[in-house]
Amino acid sequence: QTKSSISDDIITTLFVFRDQDGNVISYSFQERSWRNMWSQSYGEFDVPQAPGQAGKYTLSIYFNGKLVTEENVTIK
């Protein structure tokens, strides 16, 4: 088994949206167990809050304070 299927450690996930200049537009937190974050080795995440204005943003996701990924996002 993989860690994703066996660990009940609580993970704090931070979602940060930044504008094209790198300014933080919004952020939000979630706490879930590692086991509940995954389904068939794929992450299941509902981004709790997105910017309300159309534009191009960067979404950064952190697990327990460590950067996991950054993705470019366009909101229309």
mmCIF file of C-alpha atoms in Angstrom:
data_model
loop_
_atom_site.group_PDB
_atom_site.id
_atom_site.type_symbol
_atom_site.label_atom_id
_atom_site.label_comp_id
_atom_site.label_asym_id
_atom_site.label_seq_id
_atom_site.Cartn_x
_atom_site.Cartn_y
_atom_site.Cartn_z
ATOM 1 C CA GLN A 1 0.000 0.000 0.000
ATOM 2 C CA THR A 2 1.047 3.587 -0.553
ATOM 3 C CA LYS A 3 1.186 6.275 2.091
ATOM 4 C CA SER A 4 -1.839 7.912 0.466
ATOM 5 C CA SER A 5 -3.988 4.948 1.438
ATOM 6 C CA ILE A 6 -2.736 4.351 4.976
ATOM 7 C CA SER A 7 -1.886 7.618 6.731
ATOM 8 C CA ASP A 8 -4.368 9.426 8.948
ATOM 9 C CA ASP A 9 -1.979 12.356 9.554
ATOM 10 C CA ILE A 10 -3.794 15.698 9.481
ATOM 11 C CA ILE A 11 -2.560 17.915 6.637
ATOM 12 C CA THR A 12 -3.139 21.662 6.471
ATOM 13 C CA THR A 13 -3.611 22.698 2.851
ATOM 14 C CA LEU A 14 -3.161 26.374 1.958
ATOM 15 C CA PHE A 15 -4.521 27.742 -1.330
ATOM 16 C CA VAL A 16 -3.096 31.105 -2.469
ATOM 17 C CA PHE A 17 -4.222 33.085 -5.526
ATOM 18 C CA ARG A 18 -1.819 35.729 -6.831
ATOM 19 C CA ASP A 19 -2.334 38.252 -9.608
ATOM 20 C CA GLN A 20 0.070 38.677 -12.535
ATOM 21 C CA ASP A 21 2.255 40.985 -10.406
ATOM 22 C CA GLY A 22 2.591 38.367 -7.654
ATOM 23 C CA ASN A 23 0.280 40.140 -5.193
ATOM 24 C CA VAL A 24 -1.824 37.866 -2.975
ATOM 25 C CA ILE A 25 -5.479 38.242 -3.965
ATOM 26 C CA SER A 26 -7.006 35.585 -1.698
ATOM 27 C CA TYR A 27 -6.058 32.606 0.423
ATOM 28 C CA SER A 28 -7.806 29.882 2.366
ATOM 29 C CA PHE A 29 -7.003 26.800 4.455
ATOM 30 C CA GLN A 30 -8.356 23.260 4.722
ATOM 31 C CA GLU A 31 -7.475 20.531 7.204
ATOM 32 C CA ARG A 32 -8.030 16.888 6.271
ATOM 33 C CA SER A 33 -6.374 13.571 6.866
ATOM 34 C CA TRP A 34 -3.849 12.423 4.264
ATOM 35 C CA ARG A 35 -6.060 9.401 3.566
ATOM 36 C CA ASN A 36 -9.086 11.605 2.787
ATOM 37 C CA MET A 37 -7.125 13.808 0.368
ATOM 38 C CA TRP A 38 -6.664 10.993 -2.156
ATOM 39 C CA SER A 39 -8.813 8.674 -4.234
ATOM 40 C CA GLN A 40 -7.202 5.971 -6.360
ATOM 41 C CA SER A 41 -3.844 7.838 -6.133
ATOM 42 C CA TYR A 42 -5.362 11.130 -7.356
ATOM 43 C CA GLY A 43 -5.720 14.225 -5.196
ATOM 44 C CA GLU A 44 -9.246 15.444 -4.560
ATOM 45 C CA PHE A 45 -9.333 19.147 -3.806
ATOM 46 C CA ASP A 46 -12.114 21.707 -3.805
ATOM 47 C CA VAL A 47 -10.534 25.138 -3.966
ATOM 48 C CA PRO A 48 -12.519 26.958 -1.280
ATOM 49 C CA GLN A 49 -12.298 30.501 -2.641
ATOM 50 C CA ALA A 50 -11.379 31.881 -6.063
ATOM 51 C CA PRO A 51 -11.003 35.509 -7.149
ATOM 52 C CA GLY A 52 -14.287 37.103 -8.164
ATOM 53 C CA GLN A 53 -12.881 39.106 -11.073
ATOM 54 C CA ALA A 54 -11.978 37.841 -14.524
ATOM 55 C CA GLY A 55 -8.243 37.645 -15.157
ATOM 56 C CA LYS A 56 -5.115 35.541 -15.087
ATOM 57 C CA TYR A 57 -3.869 34.272 -11.733
ATOM 58 C CA THR A 58 -1.416 31.856 -10.199
ATOM 59 C CA LEU A 59 -2.761 29.308 -7.718
ATOM 60 C CA SER A 60 -0.167 27.987 -5.258
ATOM 61 C CA ILE A 61 -0.972 24.967 -3.087
ATOM 62 C CA TYR A 62 0.967 24.167 0.085
ATOM 63 C CA PHE A 63 0.859 21.092 2.326
ATOM 64 C CA ASN A 64 1.881 21.905 5.918
ATOM 65 C CA GLY A 65 3.659 25.059 4.743
ATOM 66 C CA LYS A 66 5.573 23.435 1.876
ATOM 67 C CA LEU A 67 4.856 24.393 -1.732
ATOM 68 C CA VAL A 68 3.429 21.446 -3.672
ATOM 69 C CA THR A 69 2.428 23.061 -6.968
ATOM 70 C CA GLU A 70 1.769 26.321 -8.758
ATOM 71 C CA GLU A 71 -0.733 26.476 -11.592
ATOM 72 C CA ASN A 72 -1.749 29.256 -13.952
ATOM 73 C CA VAL A 73 -5.492 29.876 -13.779
ATOM 74 C CA THR A 74 -7.708 31.992 -16.016
ATOM 75 C CA ILE A 75 -11.066 33.149 -14.678
ATOM 76 C CA LYS A 76 -13.525 34.338 -17.305
#
